[in-house]
Short mmCIF file of C-alpha atoms in Angstrom, two decimals:
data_model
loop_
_atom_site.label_atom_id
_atom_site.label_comp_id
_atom_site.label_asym_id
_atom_site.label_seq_id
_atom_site.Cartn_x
_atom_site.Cartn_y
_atom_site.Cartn_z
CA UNK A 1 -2.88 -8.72 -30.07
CA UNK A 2 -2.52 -10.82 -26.89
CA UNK A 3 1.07 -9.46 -26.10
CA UNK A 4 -0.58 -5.54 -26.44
CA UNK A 5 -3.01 -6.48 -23.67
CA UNK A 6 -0.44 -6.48 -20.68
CA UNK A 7 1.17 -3.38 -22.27
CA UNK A 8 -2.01 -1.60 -22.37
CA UNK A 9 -3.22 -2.83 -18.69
CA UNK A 10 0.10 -1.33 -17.44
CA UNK A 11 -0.83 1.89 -19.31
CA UNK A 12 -3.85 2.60 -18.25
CA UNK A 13 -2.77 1.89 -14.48
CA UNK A 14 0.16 4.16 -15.00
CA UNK A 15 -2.69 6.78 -16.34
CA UNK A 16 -5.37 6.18 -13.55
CA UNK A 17 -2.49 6.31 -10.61
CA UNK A 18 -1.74 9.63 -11.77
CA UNK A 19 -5.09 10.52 -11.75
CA UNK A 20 -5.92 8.63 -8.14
CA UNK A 21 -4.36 8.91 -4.87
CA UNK A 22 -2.84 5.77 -2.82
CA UNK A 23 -1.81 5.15 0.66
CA UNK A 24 -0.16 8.10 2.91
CA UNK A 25 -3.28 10.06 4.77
CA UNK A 26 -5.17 9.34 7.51
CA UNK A 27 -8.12 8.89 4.90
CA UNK A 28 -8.79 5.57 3.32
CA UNK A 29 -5.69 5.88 0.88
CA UNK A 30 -3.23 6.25 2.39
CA UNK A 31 -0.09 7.92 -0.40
CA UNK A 32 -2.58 10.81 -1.41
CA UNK A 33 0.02 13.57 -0.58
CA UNK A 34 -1.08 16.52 1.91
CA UNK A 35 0.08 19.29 0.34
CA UNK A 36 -2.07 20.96 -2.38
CA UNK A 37 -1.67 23.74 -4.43
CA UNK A 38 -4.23 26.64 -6.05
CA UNK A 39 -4.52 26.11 -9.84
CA UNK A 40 -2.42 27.00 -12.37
CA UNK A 41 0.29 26.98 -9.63
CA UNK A 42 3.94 26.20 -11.24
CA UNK A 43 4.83 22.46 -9.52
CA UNK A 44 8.74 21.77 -8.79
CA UNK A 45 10.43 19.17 -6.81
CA UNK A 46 10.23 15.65 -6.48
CA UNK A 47 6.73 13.25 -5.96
CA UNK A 48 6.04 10.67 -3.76
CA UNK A 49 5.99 7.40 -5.09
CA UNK A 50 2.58 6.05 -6.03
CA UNK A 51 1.89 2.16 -6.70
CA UNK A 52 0.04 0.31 -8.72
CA UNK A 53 -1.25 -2.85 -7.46
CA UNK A 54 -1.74 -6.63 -8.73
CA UNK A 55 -3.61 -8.93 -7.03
CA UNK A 56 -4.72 -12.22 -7.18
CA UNK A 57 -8.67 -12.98 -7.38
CA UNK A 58 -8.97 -16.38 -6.10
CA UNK A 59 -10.12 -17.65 -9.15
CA UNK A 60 -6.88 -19.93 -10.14
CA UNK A 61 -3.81 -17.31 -11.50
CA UNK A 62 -6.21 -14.60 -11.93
CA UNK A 63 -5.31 -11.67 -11.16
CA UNK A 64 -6.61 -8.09 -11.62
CA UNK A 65 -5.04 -4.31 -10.93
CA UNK A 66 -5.68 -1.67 -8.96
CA UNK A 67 -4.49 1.81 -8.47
CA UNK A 68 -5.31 2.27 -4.89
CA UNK A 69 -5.58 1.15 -1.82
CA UNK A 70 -9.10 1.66 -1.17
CA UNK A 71 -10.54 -0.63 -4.15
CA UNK A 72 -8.30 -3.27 -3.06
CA UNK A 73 -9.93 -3.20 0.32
CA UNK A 74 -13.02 -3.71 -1.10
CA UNK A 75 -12.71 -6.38 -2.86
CA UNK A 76 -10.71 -7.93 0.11
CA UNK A 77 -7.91 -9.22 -1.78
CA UNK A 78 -5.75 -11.03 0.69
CA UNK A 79 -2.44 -11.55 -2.00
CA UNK A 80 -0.82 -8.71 -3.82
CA UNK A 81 2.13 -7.29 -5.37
CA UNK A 82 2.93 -3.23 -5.63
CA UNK A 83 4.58 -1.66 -8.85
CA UNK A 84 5.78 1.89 -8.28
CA UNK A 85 3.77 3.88 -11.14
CA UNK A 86 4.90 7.23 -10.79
CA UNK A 87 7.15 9.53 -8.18
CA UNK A 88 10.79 9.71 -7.68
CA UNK A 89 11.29 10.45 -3.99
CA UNK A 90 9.87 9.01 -0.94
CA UNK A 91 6.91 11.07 1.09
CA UNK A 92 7.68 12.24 4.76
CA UNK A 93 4.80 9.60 5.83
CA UNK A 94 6.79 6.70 3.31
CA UNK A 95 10.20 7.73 4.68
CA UNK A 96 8.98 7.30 8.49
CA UNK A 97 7.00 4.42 7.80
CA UNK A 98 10.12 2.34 6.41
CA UNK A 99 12.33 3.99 9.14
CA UNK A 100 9.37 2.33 11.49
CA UNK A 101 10.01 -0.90 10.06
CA UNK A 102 13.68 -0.85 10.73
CA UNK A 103 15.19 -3.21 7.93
CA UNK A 104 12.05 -5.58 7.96
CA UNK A 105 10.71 -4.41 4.76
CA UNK A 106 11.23 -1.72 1.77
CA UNK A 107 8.42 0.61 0.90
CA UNK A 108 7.18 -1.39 -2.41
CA UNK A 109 6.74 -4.43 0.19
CA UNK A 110 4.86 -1.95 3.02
CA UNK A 111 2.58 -0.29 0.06
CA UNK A 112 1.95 -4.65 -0.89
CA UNK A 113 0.98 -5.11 2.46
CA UNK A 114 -1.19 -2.11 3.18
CA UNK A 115 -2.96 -3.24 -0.04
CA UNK A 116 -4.16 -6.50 1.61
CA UNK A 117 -6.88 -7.41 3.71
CA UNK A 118 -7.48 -10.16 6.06
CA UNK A 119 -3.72 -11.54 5.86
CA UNK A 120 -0.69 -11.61 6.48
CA UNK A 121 0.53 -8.79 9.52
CA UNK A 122 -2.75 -7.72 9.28
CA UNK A 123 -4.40 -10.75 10.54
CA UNK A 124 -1.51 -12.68 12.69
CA UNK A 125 -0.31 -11.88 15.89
CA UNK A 126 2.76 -10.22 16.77
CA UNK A 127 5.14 -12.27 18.39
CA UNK A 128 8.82 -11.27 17.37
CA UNK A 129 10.48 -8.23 17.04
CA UNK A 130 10.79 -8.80 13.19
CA UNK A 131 6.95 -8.84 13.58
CA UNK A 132 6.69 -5.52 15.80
CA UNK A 133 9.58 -3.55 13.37
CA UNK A 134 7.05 -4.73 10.15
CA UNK A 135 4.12 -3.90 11.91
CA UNK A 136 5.32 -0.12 13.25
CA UNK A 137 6.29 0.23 9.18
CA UNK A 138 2.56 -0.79 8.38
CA UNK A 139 1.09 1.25 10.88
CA UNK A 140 2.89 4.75 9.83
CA UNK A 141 2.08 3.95 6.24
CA UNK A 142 -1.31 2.76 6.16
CA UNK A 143 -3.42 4.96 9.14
CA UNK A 144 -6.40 4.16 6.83
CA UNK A 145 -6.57 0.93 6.32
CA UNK A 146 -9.41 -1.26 7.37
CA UNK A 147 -7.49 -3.39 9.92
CA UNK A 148 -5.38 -0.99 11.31
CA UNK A 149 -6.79 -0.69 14.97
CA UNK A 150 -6.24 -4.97 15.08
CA UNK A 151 -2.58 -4.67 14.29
CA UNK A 152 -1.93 -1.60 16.65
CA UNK A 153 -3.49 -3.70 19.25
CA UNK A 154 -1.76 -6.72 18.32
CA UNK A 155 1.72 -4.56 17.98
CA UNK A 156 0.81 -3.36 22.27
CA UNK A 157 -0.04 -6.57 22.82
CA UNK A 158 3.80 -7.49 21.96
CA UNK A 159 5.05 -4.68 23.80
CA UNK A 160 3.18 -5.41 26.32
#
């Protein structure tokens, strides 16, 4: 039974991501796509790339998942790792957002990032260009996060 239990947390974060937007709007998460379409409306093409996300709790190597980026800001996890769920091609937002970062990180490392709170780019200052590139790939691919008013400060701060 105990080797069905990862199987089945995977599964039912698969399920809910399909059912719950991430991290690519101005609202809170951000890879909800902007495009909608009336019911019963045929769908063709390609989808953005959703995550799931796995976090660690603070409580030794516990860890617990999410399936967007909203409920991992509120429970302020500060250490996480994305899994891509569902989607085969990037999002315009995605796309720009890892052009932003110019070679400093891939998109499942900007959705980990944007998933945190309180650490990491979010919470140090910007002081190299690696640091700026990273942080212009944050700030095009999480407008709703939390801390994102710090870092774009932070980021003009650099630029001076």
């Amino acid at each position: 039974m105990r080797s069905i239990r990862p199987v089945l947390t995977l599964a039912l974060a698969v399920a809910a991501s399909v059912l719950l937007s991430a991290c690519t709007s101005a609202e809170a998460d951000p890879e909800e796509p902007s495009n909608t379409r009336a019911a019963g409306a045929a769908v063709t093409g390609t989808a953005p790339v959703m995550f799931a996300f796995t976090c660690r709790t603070g409580k030794g190597d516990a860890t617990e998942t999410y399936t967007t980026y909203s409920a991992v800001w509120e429970d302020r996890r500060a250490s996480c790792t994305a899994t891509r769920t569902t989607g085969s091609a990037m999002s315009d937002q995605q796309a720009d957002a890892v052009r932003a970062a110019d070679g400093t990180a891939t998109l499942d490392e900007l959705a980990a990032w944007c998933a945190v709170r309180g650490a990491g780019p979010w919470a140090e200052p910007v002081r190299t260009a690696h640091a700026a590139q990273r942080a212009a790939g944050l700030l095009a691919y999480c407008p709703g996060h939390p801390e994102h008013d710090r870092l774009r400060e932070a980021l003009a701060t650099y630029r001076g």
